[in-house]
Amino acid sequence: MNARTILGVLALVTLVPAAATAHHGWSSYDSSKPLTVTGVIKEAGYEHPHGHIALESPGKTWSVVLAPPSRMQSRGLAKEDLVVGATVTVEAYPRRDGEPEMRAERITLNGKTAELR
């Protein structure tokens, strides 16, 4: 094997596991404990693999994992809708380990609900 082939193989061996761990599974969320939380968006992201918001509710700030941008767009939730300062209601599942994070099933803002799953 030449040096270029060896370097290519090493790069793949290094990058593939990192990519696999970067995308988490949904088993870390408890679907038996649905939550409905209303709050104010403090931060928003509309990027791959999933969009996200920081949602400030009374007594807690949640990290909310949304759907991939293509799904949000096709279901009526545009990037421009996720505005810092907007009040939203999220129906979601909390993390099993107690971290203040949830996986959103749907989000309602400005009287419009987008199904995310």
Short mmCIF file of N, CA and C in Angstrom, two decimals:
data_model
loop_
_atom_site.label_atom_id
_atom_site.label_comp_id
_atom_site.label_asym_id
_atom_site.label_seq_id
_atom_site.Cartn_x
_atom_site.Cartn_y
_atom_site.Cartn_z
N MET A 1 0.85 -1.19 0.00
CA MET A 1 0.00 0.00 0.00
C MET A 1 0.88 1.24 0.00
N ASN A 2 0.40 2.26 -0.70
CA ASN A 2 1.17 3.50 -0.68
C ASN A 2 0.72 4.39 0.47
N ALA A 3 1.45 5.44 0.71
CA ALA A 3 1.19 6.33 1.84
C ALA A 3 -0.19 6.98 1.74
N ARG A 4 -0.63 7.33 0.54
CA ARG A 4 -1.93 7.98 0.36
C ARG A 4 -3.06 7.04 0.76
N THR A 5 -2.97 5.78 0.40
CA THR A 5 -3.98 4.79 0.76
C THR A 5 -4.03 4.59 2.26
N ILE A 6 -2.87 4.49 2.87
CA ILE A 6 -2.80 4.31 4.33
C ILE A 6 -3.42 5.50 5.04
N LEU A 7 -3.08 6.71 4.59
CA LEU A 7 -3.67 7.91 5.21
C LEU A 7 -5.18 7.95 5.03
N GLY A 8 -5.66 7.54 3.87
CA GLY A 8 -7.11 7.50 3.63
C GLY A 8 -7.82 6.53 4.55
N VAL A 9 -7.25 5.37 4.73
CA VAL A 9 -7.83 4.36 5.63
C VAL A 9 -7.81 4.88 7.07
N LEU A 10 -6.72 5.48 7.48
CA LEU A 10 -6.64 6.03 8.84
C LEU A 10 -7.68 7.13 9.06
N ALA A 11 -7.89 7.97 8.06
CA ALA A 11 -8.90 9.03 8.19
C ALA A 11 -10.29 8.44 8.35
N LEU A 12 -10.62 7.42 7.56
CA LEU A 12 -11.93 6.77 7.69
C LEU A 12 -12.11 6.12 9.05
N VAL A 13 -11.09 5.43 9.51
CA VAL A 13 -11.17 4.74 10.80
C VAL A 13 -11.37 5.76 11.93
N THR A 14 -10.81 6.93 11.77
CA THR A 14 -10.93 7.98 12.79
C THR A 14 -12.28 8.70 12.72
N LEU A 15 -12.73 9.03 11.53
CA LEU A 15 -13.92 9.86 11.37
C LEU A 15 -15.24 9.12 11.50
N VAL A 16 -15.34 7.90 11.06
CA VAL A 16 -16.61 7.17 11.09
C VAL A 16 -17.13 6.98 12.51
N PRO A 17 -16.32 6.53 13.48
CA PRO A 17 -16.84 6.41 14.84
C PRO A 17 -17.26 7.76 15.43
N ALA A 18 -16.53 8.82 15.11
CA ALA A 18 -16.89 10.14 15.62
C ALA A 18 -18.24 10.58 15.08
N ALA A 19 -18.50 10.33 13.81
CA ALA A 19 -19.79 10.69 13.23
C ALA A 19 -20.91 9.87 13.84
N ALA A 20 -20.66 8.61 14.10
CA ALA A 20 -21.69 7.74 14.67
C ALA A 20 -22.06 8.17 16.07
N THR A 21 -21.10 8.59 16.87
CA THR A 21 -21.43 9.02 18.24
C THR A 21 -22.01 10.42 18.27
N ALA A 22 -21.75 11.23 17.26
CA ALA A 22 -22.30 12.59 17.24
C ALA A 22 -23.81 12.57 17.10
N HIS A 23 -24.36 11.59 16.40
CA HIS A 23 -25.80 11.49 16.25
C HIS A 23 -26.32 10.49 17.28
N HIS A 24 -27.00 11.00 18.27
CA HIS A 24 -27.47 10.15 19.36
C HIS A 24 -28.77 9.45 19.00
N GLY A 25 -29.03 8.35 19.66
CA GLY A 25 -30.29 7.65 19.48
C GLY A 25 -31.36 8.26 20.35
N TRP A 26 -32.60 7.87 20.13
CA TRP A 26 -33.71 8.42 20.90
C TRP A 26 -33.98 7.65 22.18
N SER A 27 -33.26 6.58 22.45
CA SER A 27 -33.52 5.78 23.65
C SER A 27 -33.17 6.52 24.94
N SER A 28 -32.44 7.61 24.85
CA SER A 28 -32.11 8.37 26.05
C SER A 28 -33.25 9.28 26.50
N TYR A 29 -34.36 9.28 25.74
CA TYR A 29 -35.54 10.08 26.10
C TYR A 29 -36.66 9.16 26.54
N ASP A 30 -37.43 9.60 27.53
CA ASP A 30 -38.48 8.77 28.13
C ASP A 30 -39.85 9.10 27.52
N SER A 31 -40.27 8.28 26.54
CA SER A 31 -41.54 8.53 25.86
C SER A 31 -42.75 8.21 26.73
N SER A 32 -42.54 7.64 27.91
CA SER A 32 -43.66 7.38 28.82
C SER A 32 -43.97 8.59 29.69
N LYS A 33 -43.18 9.67 29.57
CA LYS A 33 -43.38 10.87 30.38
C LYS A 33 -43.46 12.13 29.50
N PRO A 34 -44.50 12.23 28.67
CA PRO A 34 -44.60 13.41 27.81
C PRO A 34 -44.75 14.69 28.62
N LEU A 35 -44.12 15.74 28.12
CA LEU A 35 -44.16 17.06 28.76
C LEU A 35 -44.75 18.07 27.78
N THR A 36 -45.44 19.05 28.32
CA THR A 36 -45.85 20.22 27.54
C THR A 36 -45.31 21.42 28.28
N VAL A 37 -44.40 22.14 27.62
CA VAL A 37 -43.72 23.28 28.26
C VAL A 37 -43.89 24.51 27.38
N THR A 38 -44.31 25.60 28.01
CA THR A 38 -44.41 26.88 27.32
C THR A 38 -43.33 27.79 27.88
N GLY A 39 -42.64 28.48 26.99
CA GLY A 39 -41.58 29.37 27.42
C GLY A 39 -41.13 30.28 26.29
N VAL A 40 -40.02 30.95 26.53
CA VAL A 40 -39.47 31.92 25.61
C VAL A 40 -38.18 31.37 25.00
N ILE A 41 -38.05 31.49 23.70
CA ILE A 41 -36.82 31.05 23.02
C ILE A 41 -35.69 31.99 23.39
N LYS A 42 -34.62 31.44 23.94
CA LYS A 42 -33.42 32.21 24.31
C LYS A 42 -32.30 32.03 23.30
N GLU A 43 -32.35 30.92 22.56
CA GLU A 43 -31.34 30.63 21.54
C GLU A 43 -31.98 29.67 20.56
N ALA A 44 -31.61 29.77 19.29
CA ALA A 44 -32.18 28.87 18.28
C ALA A 44 -31.13 28.52 17.23
N GLY A 45 -31.21 27.26 16.77
CA GLY A 45 -30.34 26.79 15.70
C GLY A 45 -31.15 25.95 14.73
N TYR A 46 -30.85 26.09 13.47
CA TYR A 46 -31.60 25.42 12.41
C TYR A 46 -30.59 24.71 11.51
N GLU A 47 -29.85 23.77 12.10
CA GLU A 47 -28.80 23.10 11.35
C GLU A 47 -28.86 21.60 11.53
N HIS A 48 -28.06 20.89 10.74
CA HIS A 48 -28.01 19.43 10.79
C HIS A 48 -27.12 18.99 11.93
N PRO A 49 -27.36 17.86 12.58
CA PRO A 49 -28.38 16.90 12.20
C PRO A 49 -29.77 17.26 12.71
N HIS A 50 -29.88 18.14 13.72
CA HIS A 50 -31.17 18.53 14.27
C HIS A 50 -31.13 19.99 14.65
N GLY A 51 -32.27 20.66 14.45
CA GLY A 51 -32.39 22.01 14.96
C GLY A 51 -32.50 21.95 16.48
N HIS A 52 -32.41 23.10 17.11
CA HIS A 52 -32.52 23.14 18.57
C HIS A 52 -32.96 24.53 19.03
N ILE A 53 -33.49 24.57 20.23
CA ILE A 53 -33.76 25.84 20.90
C ILE A 53 -33.39 25.70 22.37
N ALA A 54 -33.05 26.81 22.97
CA ALA A 54 -32.96 26.90 24.43
C ALA A 54 -34.27 27.57 24.84
N LEU A 55 -35.06 26.88 25.65
CA LEU A 55 -36.40 27.33 26.01
C LEU A 55 -36.44 27.66 27.49
N GLU A 56 -36.63 28.93 27.78
CA GLU A 56 -36.71 29.37 29.18
C GLU A 56 -38.15 29.31 29.64
N SER A 57 -38.40 28.43 30.61
CA SER A 57 -39.73 28.29 31.19
C SER A 57 -39.62 28.68 32.66
N PRO A 58 -40.73 28.87 33.34
CA PRO A 58 -40.64 29.21 34.76
C PRO A 58 -39.84 28.16 35.54
N GLY A 59 -38.73 28.59 36.12
CA GLY A 59 -37.94 27.72 36.97
C GLY A 59 -36.90 26.86 36.27
N LYS A 60 -36.85 26.85 34.93
CA LYS A 60 -35.90 25.97 34.23
C LYS A 60 -35.68 26.44 32.80
N THR A 61 -34.46 26.24 32.32
CA THR A 61 -34.17 26.45 30.91
C THR A 61 -33.88 25.08 30.30
N TRP A 62 -34.65 24.74 29.28
CA TRP A 62 -34.55 23.45 28.61
C TRP A 62 -33.75 23.57 27.32
N SER A 63 -32.97 22.55 27.03
CA SER A 63 -32.37 22.38 25.72
C SER A 63 -33.33 21.47 24.96
N VAL A 64 -33.88 21.97 23.86
CA VAL A 64 -34.90 21.23 23.12
C VAL A 64 -34.33 20.80 21.77
N VAL A 65 -34.32 19.49 21.53
CA VAL A 65 -33.85 18.94 20.26
C VAL A 65 -35.05 18.89 19.31
N LEU A 66 -34.90 19.56 18.16
CA LEU A 66 -35.96 19.61 17.17
C LEU A 66 -35.67 18.58 16.06
N ALA A 67 -36.37 18.66 14.97
CA ALA A 67 -36.18 17.76 13.83
C ALA A 67 -35.07 18.30 12.92
N PRO A 68 -34.65 17.51 11.95
CA PRO A 68 -33.71 18.03 10.95
C PRO A 68 -34.35 19.20 10.18
N PRO A 69 -33.54 20.13 9.70
CA PRO A 69 -34.09 21.30 8.98
C PRO A 69 -35.01 20.96 7.82
N SER A 70 -34.69 19.94 7.04
CA SER A 70 -35.55 19.60 5.90
C SER A 70 -36.94 19.18 6.35
N ARG A 71 -37.03 18.44 7.46
CA ARG A 71 -38.34 18.04 7.97
C ARG A 71 -39.08 19.24 8.54
N MET A 72 -38.38 20.09 9.28
CA MET A 72 -39.05 21.27 9.84
C MET A 72 -39.61 22.13 8.71
N GLN A 73 -38.81 22.34 7.68
CA GLN A 73 -39.25 23.15 6.54
C GLN A 73 -40.47 22.54 5.87
N SER A 74 -40.43 21.23 5.62
CA SER A 74 -41.55 20.58 4.92
C SER A 74 -42.82 20.53 5.76
N ARG A 75 -42.67 20.67 7.06
CA ARG A 75 -43.85 20.63 7.94
C ARG A 75 -44.27 22.01 8.43
N GLY A 76 -43.72 23.04 7.80
CA GLY A 76 -44.20 24.39 8.06
C GLY A 76 -43.47 25.18 9.12
N LEU A 77 -42.33 24.71 9.60
CA LEU A 77 -41.55 25.46 10.58
C LEU A 77 -40.29 25.98 9.90
N ALA A 78 -40.33 27.22 9.47
CA ALA A 78 -39.20 27.83 8.76
C ALA A 78 -38.17 28.35 9.75
N LYS A 79 -36.98 28.52 9.27
CA LYS A 79 -35.89 29.06 10.10
C LYS A 79 -36.29 30.40 10.71
N GLU A 80 -36.99 31.21 9.93
CA GLU A 80 -37.40 32.55 10.37
C GLU A 80 -38.41 32.50 11.52
N ASP A 81 -39.07 31.35 11.72
CA ASP A 81 -40.06 31.21 12.80
C ASP A 81 -39.40 31.10 14.17
N LEU A 82 -38.18 30.58 14.21
CA LEU A 82 -37.49 30.36 15.49
C LEU A 82 -36.73 31.62 15.88
N VAL A 83 -37.47 32.58 16.41
CA VAL A 83 -36.94 33.89 16.74
C VAL A 83 -36.68 33.97 18.26
N VAL A 84 -35.49 34.41 18.62
CA VAL A 84 -35.20 34.65 20.03
C VAL A 84 -36.21 35.66 20.56
N GLY A 85 -36.81 35.34 21.70
CA GLY A 85 -37.82 36.19 22.32
C GLY A 85 -39.24 35.73 22.06
N ALA A 86 -39.43 34.82 21.10
CA ALA A 86 -40.77 34.32 20.79
C ALA A 86 -41.22 33.34 21.87
N THR A 87 -42.51 33.36 22.16
CA THR A 87 -43.09 32.40 23.11
C THR A 87 -43.59 31.20 22.31
N VAL A 88 -43.21 30.00 22.76
CA VAL A 88 -43.60 28.77 22.08
C VAL A 88 -44.05 27.74 23.11
N THR A 89 -44.81 26.77 22.64
CA THR A 89 -45.18 25.61 23.45
C THR A 89 -44.61 24.39 22.76
N VAL A 90 -43.92 23.56 23.53
CA VAL A 90 -43.28 22.36 23.00
C VAL A 90 -43.87 21.15 23.70
N GLU A 91 -44.27 20.15 22.92
CA GLU A 91 -44.67 18.86 23.45
C GLU A 91 -43.50 17.92 23.17
N ALA A 92 -42.97 17.32 24.24
CA ALA A 92 -41.70 16.61 24.09
C ALA A 92 -41.54 15.52 25.14
N TYR A 93 -40.43 14.79 24.99
CA TYR A 93 -40.05 13.75 25.95
C TYR A 93 -38.75 14.15 26.63
N PRO A 94 -38.69 14.05 27.96
CA PRO A 94 -37.47 14.44 28.67
C PRO A 94 -36.39 13.36 28.61
N ARG A 95 -35.16 13.76 28.84
CA ARG A 95 -34.07 12.79 28.94
C ARG A 95 -34.28 11.93 30.18
N ARG A 96 -33.90 10.68 30.08
CA ARG A 96 -34.03 9.73 31.19
C ARG A 96 -33.10 10.06 32.35
N ASP A 97 -31.95 10.68 32.05
CA ASP A 97 -30.94 10.91 33.09
C ASP A 97 -31.17 12.19 33.89
N GLY A 98 -32.26 12.91 33.62
CA GLY A 98 -32.58 14.10 34.40
C GLY A 98 -31.98 15.39 33.87
N GLU A 99 -31.15 15.30 32.83
CA GLU A 99 -30.61 16.52 32.23
C GLU A 99 -31.78 17.37 31.70
N PRO A 100 -31.67 18.69 31.76
CA PRO A 100 -32.77 19.55 31.28
C PRO A 100 -32.80 19.63 29.76
N GLU A 101 -33.02 18.49 29.14
CA GLU A 101 -33.08 18.39 27.69
C GLU A 101 -34.30 17.57 27.32
N MET A 102 -34.92 17.91 26.21
CA MET A 102 -36.06 17.14 25.73
C MET A 102 -36.05 17.05 24.22
N ARG A 103 -36.68 15.98 23.72
CA ARG A 103 -36.83 15.75 22.28
C ARG A 103 -38.24 16.16 21.89
N ALA A 104 -38.36 17.14 21.04
CA ALA A 104 -39.66 17.70 20.69
C ALA A 104 -40.41 16.82 19.69
N GLU A 105 -41.69 16.61 19.96
CA GLU A 105 -42.60 15.94 19.03
C GLU A 105 -43.34 16.97 18.19
N ARG A 106 -43.69 18.08 18.81
CA ARG A 106 -44.37 19.17 18.09
C ARG A 106 -44.07 20.48 18.79
N ILE A 107 -44.18 21.54 18.02
CA ILE A 107 -43.93 22.88 18.55
C ILE A 107 -45.02 23.80 18.04
N THR A 108 -45.54 24.66 18.91
CA THR A 108 -46.60 25.60 18.54
C THR A 108 -46.10 27.01 18.78
N LEU A 109 -46.21 27.83 17.73
CA LEU A 109 -45.88 29.25 17.87
C LEU A 109 -46.75 30.04 16.91
N ASN A 110 -47.12 31.21 17.36
CA ASN A 110 -48.00 32.08 16.56
C ASN A 110 -49.28 31.37 16.13
N GLY A 111 -49.82 30.51 17.00
CA GLY A 111 -51.07 29.82 16.71
C GLY A 111 -50.96 28.68 15.72
N LYS A 112 -49.74 28.31 15.32
CA LYS A 112 -49.51 27.26 14.33
C LYS A 112 -48.68 26.15 14.96
N THR A 113 -49.12 24.89 14.77
CA THR A 113 -48.40 23.73 15.31
C THR A 113 -47.71 22.99 14.18
N ALA A 114 -46.43 22.67 14.41
CA ALA A 114 -45.66 21.86 13.46
C ALA A 114 -45.35 20.52 14.11
N GLU A 115 -45.73 19.45 13.42
CA GLU A 115 -45.41 18.08 13.85
C GLU A 115 -43.97 17.80 13.43
N LEU A 116 -43.12 17.41 14.37
CA LEU A 116 -41.71 17.24 14.08
C LEU A 116 -41.27 15.79 13.88
N ARG A 117 -42.05 14.83 14.31
CA ARG A 117 -41.64 13.42 14.19
C ARG A 117 -42.49 12.69 13.19
#
